[in-house]
Amino acid sequence: MNAYHQLVEHVKNISHFEHLAAICGWDQAAMMPTGGAPARAEAMAALHVHIHQLMNQPQLAEWFAQAEQAPLTTEQQAVLREMKRRWQQNTVLPESLVQAKSIAGARCEHAWRQQKQDNDWAGFAANWEEVVKLSREEAQIRAAATGKTPYDAMLDLYEPGASTQTLDRLFDDVKSWLPSLIDQVIEKQSHESVQLPRGNYPSETQKSLGLAVMQLLQFDFDHGRLDESTHPFCGGVPSDVRITTRYSEAEFVQSLMGIVHETGHARYEQGLPKAYAGTAAGEARSMGIHESQSLFFEMQIGRNPQFISHLAELAARHFNAHNDPVFAEANLQKLYTRVNKDFIRVDADELTYPAHVILRYEIERDLMNGVIEFRDVPELWDQKMQHYLGLSTQGNYRQGCMQDIHWTDGSFGYFPSYTLGAMYAAQFMAAMKKTVDVDGAIRSGDLSPIFNWLSANIWSKGSLFTTDELVKQATEETLNPAHFKAHLESRYLG
Amino acid sequence: MNAYHQLVEHVKNISHFEHLAAICGWDQAAMMPTGGAPARAEAMAALHVHIHQLMNQPQLAEWFAQAEQAPLTTEQQAVLREMKRRWQQNTVLPESLVQAKSIAGARCEHAWRQQKQDNDWAGFAANWEEVVKLSREEAQIRAAATGKTPYDAMLDLYEPGASTQTLDRLFDDVKSWLPSLIDQVIEKQSHESVQLPRGNYPSETQKSLGLAVMQLLQFDFDHGRLDESTHPFCGGVPSDVRITTRYSEAEFVQSLMGIVHETGHARYEQGLPKAYAGTAAGEARSMGIHESQSLFFEMQIGRNPQFISHLAELAARHFNAHNDPVFAEANLQKLYTRVNKDFIRVDADELTYPAHVILRYEIERDLMNGVIEFRDVPELWDQKMQHYLGLSTQGNYRQGCMQDIHWTDGSFGYFPSYTLGAMYAAQFMAAMKKTVDVDGAIRSGDLSPIFNWLSANIWSKGSLFTTDELVKQATEETLNPAHFKAHLESRYLG
């Protein structure tokens, strides 16, 4: 067996243990009783040590060196490139830093859960200072290894190929038109009336409605399932994708669209190329592309009037309430496109969401590059919230810079993926419409033409191409925020 | 760290991977969609290879040798004894035999699922011959290593300390009174009438009834849960016990008592000594003792008239059918104590069950010891069924020697545990009644005195004592079939 095949066998073996980690991780969130946690944490730690050891075996460097000299097909070169990228990211940090960050991150995140409720910035900052310090060390080591800036090196973990230069350009564009668009839309919507859902929507009924919508979205139930967890997510493995949601019996709107969103993630996973399963080339291209698929489902399909029409019909049927004005098509459409300036990112609507993300991007970028310090964050947050959304978070840390989990354990570089995803989704839809009758497909109830396009252009490509190559092949240009702007203007002002 | 502590650390590390195997195994049976199977099988195989490698690390022999020379407390000696027993059992076979048996067993079991439906003895025998041959090789190697007979060496895997000599004595005793007792009871019951359940009993209602019964049995829901699977079982780990059941909407009787049975297994697991978690000494004593707990719950508690009274009340309430004669206390009692001579072990009642087990014991004993050949089995089965239960299985392999899964993959030596468990359960009840007002406790709805006795005498002891020591400490004698006989006579003729 040559070095290339030895590498492939080795990473496939690692992928088996990652498979078990994914299933047990899902179990932890969706199934495990509380008392199971301590023993499970020990078992998962042993599993992660084992994966880490496999990833750090000394012969790998030699195999990579040999494989890079060997004659390989184009596909094999892509597989090798992605295997190496993952290997380097996983092995570049000294063990001591990995452990220190893991301990500091776990401590900070754990304490944050209470500190957030208590609006306790001082308590949080005491732990967070260390997380920021260690994350900067990480960023510097990754930067030295890749020749990037510290923040770009962190960004690369989630969005390979993305850079501050590109993001600044994209987000500056968005900032040039978003605030005034938001104001226009809010003014327009202030003249509309909408019927809010008022319970009681039983979880069981919401679940069967959710399953019906997943069916419409052609989720493959032979390779996945739907369950419940406190924080909805898409987990598992491509052959067995586990999505979760959370039901509130007071309303059905959020959970239903949450299921549509997670189904987008899931269909991407289910559609990844099986021939490359177990290697990095068979995995999702990036967090932004992953989010582009969930947001394609949630925003591009899910809020399409033809789709809302299906939702209205299905919801009225499941809740046995055909004359309830809440379920009227026009009302649902309004419910799903209401725009509000508010503090909390995870509750934000499609239009204000990018403002939340850009704010975080600008802060974490400067934090990682050493331009600002951890103690500057609340003040900057307040300034930017006032600037982008006209809201002050002075002294309101809970609804300000302490609201998200990402920074508590040092996951700097993740936030841009959300808005990149939204932009890619709009661009994919614009390209798809050149050859696919999207409205007609949705109206007919057979959405296959849409999914065939996504499968052919995105899902089946895995990580065989760079993000720029993938997007260019699919849409004939790299990421262009004009599509996002056109989409938002058409939906909210059209 | 001395050799003893090195061993403990090592087996605890192994136990973390066994934890993950248990959870993923449960997931496979209770949650996984069909399409997830191939990738999961590969992941589980990688996990088992890893566990096997950990178990076979060369330094272990040296550590055992050193630890056996070291000054250890009595508890440490017990831990060492159990660790060593497990290690020897896991390492004594040559790798080639383990693999050959695993492949032959998997092939035979897989084909059996269809062959059983087709009553295809010839097809089955073609695969099974190899399984029997390899199992005999296994038995001989285990025998050589332990100084036991081949069958006793296999028995030792499930019932450490048990022997053909003891089993022959116990089962000869049972055989001397069981057939006539069965006939007497069937004659007696032929004059009784009983109302059979006739659907529709919705699964959801059965589940909430099952959960209520588990509550009564003080199942710890903070450390376990109830789900569904084709073949009910008790899995997971002591800190997180996963029991499953299967609902038929045509009746509720079987599933309800199935939940009681699995809850017995589960409470044993939940009650194992936490101080020894992760070492063999913290595990269940044997399959027979495990079954003694499930059968204590199912037969000793579950069919106690006071408990049936609770079941009648709970079932009538959940199915909202207070005047339905099916749920009358006396009728439920009859439903749960009906005796029938029939072909299938898993559907057998308490009284005929031992006949099914003894028949299998006698055949597998002689098969492993080379007294009979695989091709003799159908004929012997027919003879013994005629003798013990008056039923012929001539040409009826499906309901004869092909009905069970155990032999298809070479799990010879397991069957006796079922009846040992029933006997232990009767003996534990007889001993418990000397100090505990069992009927009063059940009547009151607070069964704590019963569980306190089981916890103090069985659960909390793990594998710190041999089975004989454990039983003698709990009941002042080793296994005595007189208690089983007295229990059956009192219940069925009293």
Coordinates of C-alpha atoms in Angstrom, one line a residue, chain B residues 243-448:
Chain B
I243 CA -34.4 -0.5 28.8
T244 CA -36.6 -1.2 25.8
T245 CA -39.9 -2.9 25.1
R246 CA -42.1 -3.6 22.2
Y247 CA -45.8 -2.7 22.1
S248 CA -48.5 -4.8 20.4
E249 CA -51.7 -2.7 20.2
A250 CA -53.8 -5.9 20.3
E251 CA -52.9 -6.5 23.9
F252 CA -51.0 -4.9 26.8
V253 CA -50.2 -7.9 29.0
Q254 CA -46.9 -9.0 27.6
S255 CA -45.3 -5.6 27.1
L256 CA -46.4 -4.5 30.6
M257 CA -44.8 -7.4 32.3
G258 CA -41.8 -7.1 29.9
I259 CA -41.2 -3.7 31.3
V260 CA -41.4 -5.1 34.9
H261 CA -38.8 -7.7 33.9
E262 CA -36.4 -5.2 32.3
T263 CA -36.8 -2.8 35.2
G264 CA -35.4 -5.7 37.4
H265 CA -32.3 -5.9 35.2
A266 CA -32.1 -2.1 35.3
R267 CA -32.3 -1.6 39.0
Y268 CA -29.6 -4.2 39.5
E269 CA -27.4 -2.2 37.1
Q270 CA -28.4 1.1 38.7
G271 CA -27.6 -0.4 42.1
L272 CA -24.1 -1.8 41.4
P273 CA -21.3 -0.4 43.6
K274 CA -20.1 2.9 42.2
A275 CA -16.8 2.6 44.1
Y276 CA -15.9 -0.2 41.7
A277 CA -17.4 1.3 38.5
G278 CA -15.3 0.5 35.5
T279 CA -13.7 -2.6 37.0
A280 CA -15.1 -6.1 36.7
A281 CA -15.8 -6.2 40.4
G282 CA -18.3 -3.4 39.9
E283 CA -20.3 -5.4 37.3
A284 CA -23.1 -7.8 37.7
R285 CA -22.1 -11.1 39.3
S286 CA -23.4 -13.4 36.5
M287 CA -26.0 -13.8 33.9
G288 CA -28.0 -16.1 36.4
I289 CA -27.9 -13.4 39.1
H290 CA -28.9 -10.8 36.5
E291 CA -31.8 -12.9 35.5
S292 CA -32.6 -13.5 39.2
Q293 CA -33.3 -9.8 39.5
S294 CA -35.4 -9.5 36.4
L295 CA -37.3 -12.6 37.4
F296 CA -37.6 -11.4 41.0
F297 CA -39.3 -8.3 39.6
E298 CA -41.4 -10.2 37.0
M299 CA -42.3 -13.3 38.9
Q300 CA -41.8 -12.6 42.6
I301 CA -43.1 -9.0 42.7
G302 CA -44.9 -8.7 39.4
R303 CA -47.3 -11.6 39.9
N304 CA -47.8 -11.0 43.6
P305 CA -51.6 -10.5 44.1
Q306 CA -50.9 -7.1 45.8
F307 CA -48.9 -6.0 42.9
I308 CA -51.5 -7.2 40.4
S309 CA -53.9 -5.1 42.3
H310 CA -51.8 -2.0 41.6
L311 CA -51.5 -3.1 37.9
A312 CA -55.2 -3.5 37.6
E313 CA -55.9 -0.1 39.0
L314 CA -53.1 1.6 36.9
A315 CA -54.1 -0.2 33.7
A316 CA -57.8 0.7 34.1
R317 CA -56.9 4.3 34.8
H318 CA -54.6 4.7 31.9
F319 CA -56.9 2.9 29.4
N320 CA -59.9 4.8 31.0
A321 CA -61.8 1.5 31.3
H322 CA -62.7 1.0 35.0
N323 CA -65.5 -1.4 34.3
D324 CA -63.8 -3.5 31.7
P325 CA -63.6 -7.1 33.0
V326 CA -60.2 -7.5 31.4
F327 CA -58.8 -5.2 34.0
A328 CA -60.4 -6.8 37.0
E329 CA -57.8 -7.8 39.5
A330 CA -58.8 -11.5 39.5
N331 CA -58.7 -11.6 35.7
L332 CA -55.3 -10.0 35.5
Q333 CA -54.0 -12.5 38.0
K334 CA -55.3 -15.3 35.8
L335 CA -53.9 -13.8 32.7
Y336 CA -50.5 -13.6 34.3
T337 CA -50.5 -17.2 35.6
R338 CA -52.0 -19.2 32.8
V339 CA -50.0 -22.3 32.0
N340 CA -49.7 -23.9 28.5
K341 CA -47.5 -26.5 27.0
D342 CA -46.2 -24.9 23.9
F343 CA -43.2 -25.0 21.5
I344 CA -41.6 -21.6 22.0
R345 CA -39.4 -20.7 24.9
V346 CA -39.7 -16.9 24.8
D347 CA -43.5 -17.2 25.0
A348 CA -43.4 -19.8 27.7
D349 CA -45.1 -19.3 31.1
E350 CA -43.2 -19.4 34.5
L351 CA -44.0 -23.1 35.0
T352 CA -43.1 -24.6 31.6
Y353 CA -40.1 -22.4 31.1
P354 CA -37.7 -24.6 33.0
A355 CA -38.5 -27.5 30.8
H356 CA -37.5 -25.5 27.7
V357 CA -34.2 -24.6 29.4
I358 CA -33.3 -28.0 30.7
L359 CA -33.9 -29.5 27.3
R360 CA -31.4 -27.0 25.8
Y361 CA -28.9 -27.5 28.6
E362 CA -28.8 -31.2 28.1
I363 CA -28.3 -30.9 24.4
E364 CA -25.6 -28.1 24.4
R365 CA -23.8 -29.9 27.2
D366 CA -23.5 -33.1 25.2
L367 CA -22.7 -31.2 22.0
M368 CA -19.8 -29.3 23.6
N369 CA -18.4 -32.4 25.3
G370 CA -18.5 -34.3 22.0
V371 CA -21.1 -36.8 23.2
I372 CA -23.5 -35.9 20.3
E373 CA -23.1 -34.3 16.9
F374 CA -24.8 -31.3 15.4
R375 CA -26.9 -33.5 13.2
D376 CA -28.3 -35.4 16.2
V377 CA -29.9 -32.2 17.6
P378 CA -33.4 -32.3 15.9
E379 CA -34.0 -35.9 16.9
L380 CA -32.9 -35.3 20.5
W381 CA -35.0 -32.1 20.6
D382 CA -38.1 -34.0 19.5
Q383 CA -37.5 -36.8 22.1
K384 CA -37.0 -34.3 24.9
M385 CA -40.0 -32.1 24.0
Q386 CA -42.2 -35.2 23.9
H387 CA -40.8 -36.3 27.3
Y388 CA -41.0 -33.0 29.1
L389 CA -44.0 -31.3 27.5
G390 CA -45.7 -34.0 25.4
L391 CA -45.1 -32.1 22.2
S392 CA -43.5 -33.5 19.0
T393 CA -41.2 -31.3 16.9
Q394 CA -40.6 -33.9 14.3
G395 CA -39.8 -32.0 11.1
N396 CA -40.9 -28.8 12.8
Y397 CA -37.4 -27.2 13.1
R398 CA -38.7 -23.7 13.1
Q399 CA -40.6 -24.3 16.4
G400 CA -37.9 -26.8 17.5
C401 CA -34.2 -26.5 17.6
M402 CA -34.1 -23.5 15.2
Q403 CA -36.2 -21.2 17.3
D404 CA -33.5 -19.5 19.4
I405 CA -30.7 -17.1 18.3
H406 CA -28.2 -18.3 21.0
W407 CA -26.7 -21.3 19.2
T408 CA -26.6 -19.6 15.8
D409 CA -23.4 -17.7 16.7
G410 CA -22.1 -20.2 19.2
S411 CA -23.2 -18.8 22.5
F412 CA -23.2 -22.2 24.1
G413 CA -23.5 -22.2 27.9
Y414 CA -26.0 -19.3 28.2
F415 CA -29.3 -21.1 28.6
P416 CA -29.0 -22.4 32.1
S417 CA -28.8 -18.9 33.4
Y418 CA -32.5 -18.4 32.8
T419 CA -33.6 -21.1 35.1
L420 CA -30.8 -20.5 37.6
G421 CA -32.2 -17.0 37.8
A422 CA -35.7 -18.2 38.5
M423 CA -34.4 -20.4 41.2
Y424 CA -32.3 -17.7 42.8
A425 CA -35.2 -15.3 42.7
A426 CA -37.5 -17.8 44.6
Q427 CA -34.7 -18.4 47.2
F428 CA -34.1 -14.6 47.6
M429 CA -37.9 -14.1 48.2
A430 CA -38.0 -16.9 50.8
A431 CA -35.0 -15.3 52.6
M432 CA -36.4 -11.8 52.3
K433 CA -39.7 -12.8 53.9
K434 CA -37.9 -13.7 57.1
T435 CA -37.3 -10.0 57.8
V436 CA -39.5 -8.0 55.3
D437 CA -43.2 -7.7 55.2
V438 CA -43.2 -8.2 51.4
D439 CA -47.0 -8.3 50.9
G440 CA -47.5 -5.3 53.2
A441 CA -44.8 -3.3 51.4
I442 CA -46.3 -4.0 48.0
R443 CA -49.8 -3.2 49.2
S444 CA -48.7 0.1 50.6
G445 CA -47.3 1.1 47.3
D446 CA -43.9 1.9 48.9
L447 CA -41.8 -1.1 47.9
S448 CA -38.6 0.4 49.5

